[in-house]
mmCIF file of C-alpha atoms in Angstrom:
data_model
loop_
_atom_site.group_PDB
_atom_site.id
_atom_site.type_symbol
_atom_site.label_atom_id
_atom_site.label_comp_id
_atom_site.label_asym_id
_atom_site.label_seq_id
_atom_site.Cartn_x
_atom_site.Cartn_y
_atom_site.Cartn_z
ATOM 1 C CA UNK A 1 -57.932 127.648 69.739
ATOM 2 C CA UNK A 2 -55.721 128.427 66.686
ATOM 3 C CA UNK A 3 -55.798 125.037 65.001
ATOM 4 C CA UNK A 4 -59.654 125.260 64.239
ATOM 5 C CA UNK A 5 -60.665 126.433 60.856
ATOM 6 C CA UNK A 6 -62.015 129.850 60.448
ATOM 7 C CA UNK A 7 -65.896 130.126 60.787
ATOM 8 C CA UNK A 8 -67.736 130.551 57.572
ATOM 9 C CA UNK A 9 -71.398 131.055 56.885
ATOM 10 C CA UNK A 10 -71.431 128.115 54.353
ATOM 11 C CA UNK A 11 -70.009 125.605 56.729
ATOM 12 C CA UNK A 12 -72.221 124.406 59.546
ATOM 13 C CA UNK A 13 -70.137 121.691 61.250
ATOM 14 C CA UNK A 14 -70.209 120.876 64.945
ATOM 15 C CA UNK A 15 -67.034 120.372 66.769
ATOM 16 C CA UNK A 16 -66.802 118.527 70.085
ATOM 17 C CA UNK A 17 -63.985 119.610 72.293
ATOM 18 C CA UNK A 18 -63.270 117.339 75.275
ATOM 19 C CA UNK A 19 -61.204 118.908 78.068
ATOM 20 C CA UNK A 20 -59.793 116.602 80.620
ATOM 21 C CA UNK A 21 -58.616 117.798 84.031
ATOM 22 C CA UNK A 22 -55.140 116.725 84.886
ATOM 23 C CA UNK A 23 -54.456 115.956 88.501
ATOM 24 C CA UNK A 24 -51.099 115.700 90.209
ATOM 25 C CA UNK A 25 -50.642 112.487 91.973
ATOM 26 C CA UNK A 26 -49.763 112.994 95.681
ATOM 27 C CA UNK A 27 -46.231 111.999 96.620
ATOM 28 C CA UNK A 28 -44.686 110.565 99.813
ATOM 29 C CA UNK A 29 -40.999 111.151 100.766
ATOM 30 C CA UNK A 30 -39.634 107.925 102.267
ATOM 31 C CA UNK A 31 -36.395 107.842 104.268
ATOM 32 C CA UNK A 32 -35.014 104.352 104.876
ATOM 33 C CA UNK A 33 -32.509 103.563 107.724
ATOM 34 C CA UNK A 34 -30.459 100.552 107.495
ATOM 35 C CA UNK A 35 -29.126 98.327 110.264
ATOM 36 C CA UNK A 36 -25.856 99.464 111.654
ATOM 37 C CA UNK A 37 -24.105 96.208 110.552
ATOM 38 C CA UNK A 38 -24.808 97.154 106.971
ATOM 39 C CA UNK A 39 -22.854 100.337 107.123
ATOM 40 C CA UNK A 40 -24.957 102.163 104.639
ATOM 41 C CA UNK A 41 -26.224 105.786 104.616
ATOM 42 C CA UNK A 42 -29.923 106.468 104.876
ATOM 43 C CA UNK A 43 -31.713 106.477 101.554
ATOM 44 C CA UNK A 44 -34.410 108.848 100.582
ATOM 45 C CA UNK A 45 -37.036 107.865 97.896
ATOM 46 C CA UNK A 46 -40.077 109.510 96.473
ATOM 47 C CA UNK A 47 -43.110 107.328 96.243
ATOM 48 C CA UNK A 48 -46.507 107.882 94.807
ATOM 49 C CA UNK A 49 -49.588 107.662 97.099
ATOM 50 C CA UNK A 50 -51.208 104.214 96.722
ATOM 51 C CA UNK A 51 -48.019 102.306 96.159
ATOM 52 C CA UNK A 52 -47.435 99.211 98.153
ATOM 53 C CA UNK A 53 -44.316 99.747 100.239
ATOM 54 C CA UNK A 54 -42.551 96.403 99.364
ATOM 55 C CA UNK A 55 -43.005 96.769 95.613
ATOM 56 C CA UNK A 56 -42.124 100.337 95.489
ATOM 57 C CA UNK A 57 -38.760 99.655 97.268
ATOM 58 C CA UNK A 58 -37.973 96.634 95.162
ATOM 59 C CA UNK A 59 -38.523 98.417 91.872
ATOM 60 C CA UNK A 60 -36.138 101.149 93.194
ATOM 61 C CA UNK A 61 -33.386 98.720 94.019
ATOM 62 C CA UNK A 62 -33.847 98.518 97.753
ATOM 63 C CA UNK A 63 -33.358 95.016 99.269
ATOM 64 C CA UNK A 64 -35.944 94.569 101.883
ATOM 65 C CA UNK A 65 -36.135 90.985 103.257
ATOM 66 C CA UNK A 66 -34.550 90.316 106.490
ATOM 67 C CA UNK A 67 -32.028 87.468 106.361
ATOM 68 C CA UNK A 68 -32.476 86.707 110.050
ATOM 69 C CA UNK A 69 -36.297 86.733 109.979
ATOM 70 C CA UNK A 70 -38.280 83.496 110.711
ATOM 71 C CA UNK A 71 -41.421 82.997 108.750
ATOM 72 C CA UNK A 72 -44.521 83.549 110.723
ATOM 73 C CA UNK A 73 -46.585 80.848 108.981
ATOM 74 C CA UNK A 74 -44.080 77.934 108.893
ATOM 75 C CA UNK A 75 -41.096 79.032 110.968
ATOM 76 C CA UNK A 76 -38.701 78.426 108.129
ATOM 77 C CA UNK A 77 -36.895 81.024 106.058
ATOM 78 C CA UNK A 78 -37.533 82.716 102.866
ATOM 79 C CA UNK A 79 -40.340 85.042 101.668
ATOM 80 C CA UNK A 80 -43.965 84.256 100.815
ATOM 81 C CA UNK A 81 -44.120 86.455 97.602
ATOM 82 C CA UNK A 82 -46.070 89.339 99.150
ATOM 83 C CA UNK A 83 -48.881 87.151 100.575
ATOM 84 C CA UNK A 84 -48.411 88.613 104.012
ATOM 85 C CA UNK A 85 -47.687 85.335 105.797
ATOM 86 C CA UNK A 86 -43.924 85.331 106.463
ATOM 87 C CA UNK A 87 -42.932 88.765 108.058
ATOM 88 C CA UNK A 88 -39.674 88.797 106.203
ATOM 89 C CA UNK A 89 -40.431 92.206 104.794
ATOM 90 C CA UNK A 90 -41.295 93.755 108.138
ATOM 91 C CA UNK A 91 -40.289 97.396 108.679
ATOM 92 C CA UNK A 92 -40.303 99.684 111.762
ATOM 93 C CA UNK A 93 -42.175 102.866 111.167
ATOM 94 C CA UNK A 94 -40.423 105.773 113.043
ATOM 95 C CA UNK A 95 -42.406 108.602 111.554
ATOM 96 C CA UNK A 96 -45.580 109.005 109.402
ATOM 97 C CA UNK A 97 -47.315 105.858 110.346
ATOM 98 C CA UNK A 98 -50.674 107.851 109.734
ATOM 99 C CA UNK A 99 -49.715 108.015 106.051
ATOM 100 C CA UNK A 100 -50.021 104.165 105.789
ATOM 101 C CA UNK A 101 -53.228 102.094 105.331
ATOM 102 C CA UNK A 102 -54.802 100.543 108.554
ATOM 103 C CA UNK A 103 -53.558 97.141 109.456
ATOM 104 C CA UNK A 104 -55.568 94.135 108.462
ATOM 105 C CA UNK A 105 -56.703 91.730 111.302
ATOM 106 C CA UNK A 106 -53.994 89.215 110.143
ATOM 107 C CA UNK A 107 -51.262 91.837 110.253
ATOM 108 C CA UNK A 108 -52.296 93.015 113.629
ATOM 109 C CA UNK A 109 -52.247 89.426 114.961
ATOM 110 C CA UNK A 110 -48.783 88.812 113.510
ATOM 111 C CA UNK A 111 -47.269 91.966 114.872
ATOM 112 C CA UNK A 112 -49.218 92.597 118.044
ATOM 113 C CA UNK A 113 -46.119 92.755 120.210
ATOM 114 C CA UNK A 114 -44.438 95.284 117.888
ATOM 115 C CA UNK A 115 -46.937 98.236 117.327
ATOM 116 C CA UNK A 116 -44.513 100.214 115.253
ATOM 117 C CA UNK A 117 -43.788 97.429 112.852
ATOM 118 C CA UNK A 118 -45.592 96.879 109.543
ATOM 119 C CA UNK A 119 -45.437 94.339 106.785
ATOM 120 C CA UNK A 120 -43.907 95.981 103.801
ATOM 121 C CA UNK A 121 -46.059 93.859 101.309
ATOM 122 C CA UNK A 122 -49.336 94.966 102.902
ATOM 123 C CA UNK A 123 -48.451 98.686 103.665
ATOM 124 C CA UNK A 124 -49.794 101.220 101.241
ATOM 125 C CA UNK A 125 -48.138 104.580 101.368
ATOM 126 C CA UNK A 126 -50.088 107.879 101.179
ATOM 127 C CA UNK A 127 -53.325 106.076 102.101
ATOM 128 C CA UNK A 128 -56.303 108.206 101.076
ATOM 129 C CA UNK A 129 -54.131 110.284 98.734
ATOM 130 C CA UNK A 130 -52.184 111.890 101.584
ATOM 131 C CA UNK A 131 -48.863 113.498 101.198
ATOM 132 C CA UNK A 132 -45.998 113.701 103.663
ATOM 133 C CA UNK A 133 -42.886 111.974 105.007
ATOM 134 C CA UNK A 134 -42.329 108.543 106.289
ATOM 135 C CA UNK A 135 -39.201 107.306 108.053
ATOM 136 C CA UNK A 136 -38.655 103.535 108.334
ATOM 137 C CA UNK A 137 -35.994 100.969 109.409
ATOM 138 C CA UNK A 138 -35.586 97.944 107.293
ATOM 139 C CA UNK A 139 -34.724 94.725 109.065
ATOM 140 C CA UNK A 140 -35.666 95.998 112.396
ATOM 141 C CA UNK A 141 -34.581 92.917 114.351
ATOM 142 C CA UNK A 142 -31.009 93.940 113.581
ATOM 143 C CA UNK A 143 -31.204 97.255 115.448
ATOM 144 C CA UNK A 144 -30.065 97.272 119.133
ATOM 145 C CA UNK A 145 -32.787 99.424 120.534
ATOM 146 C CA UNK A 146 -35.690 97.081 119.480
ATOM 147 C CA UNK A 147 -37.872 99.711 117.892
#
């Protein structure tokens, strides 16, 4: 280390050198498909493992809430603010479902008839510090194939 002073016999100082290990944070490639009615090209984002899907998409400028969705808790419209009670942020996972955290009991109950769907506000990408690729559809109720 060139910045340390030269050793001398008269100076008896102890130096503490702390070395920290830097670790690269795992990343997940997310491809977003939009409903045909929106006439938008697919979008690809790079997310970090451990990010919540809804928050990551919103901070990158992706509108997620389905205007045709009915709230699961009250049957009305509007989102719940990421509490996991409305299902307006639901996405359909076409590829990479294993890169998301397991569903909670509440989420399983809400989406039991749609096994490929996840709540964006409760889905954590790169669960367990995994890397890979996820393909999702936003607003899945607006697709004709029902996936």
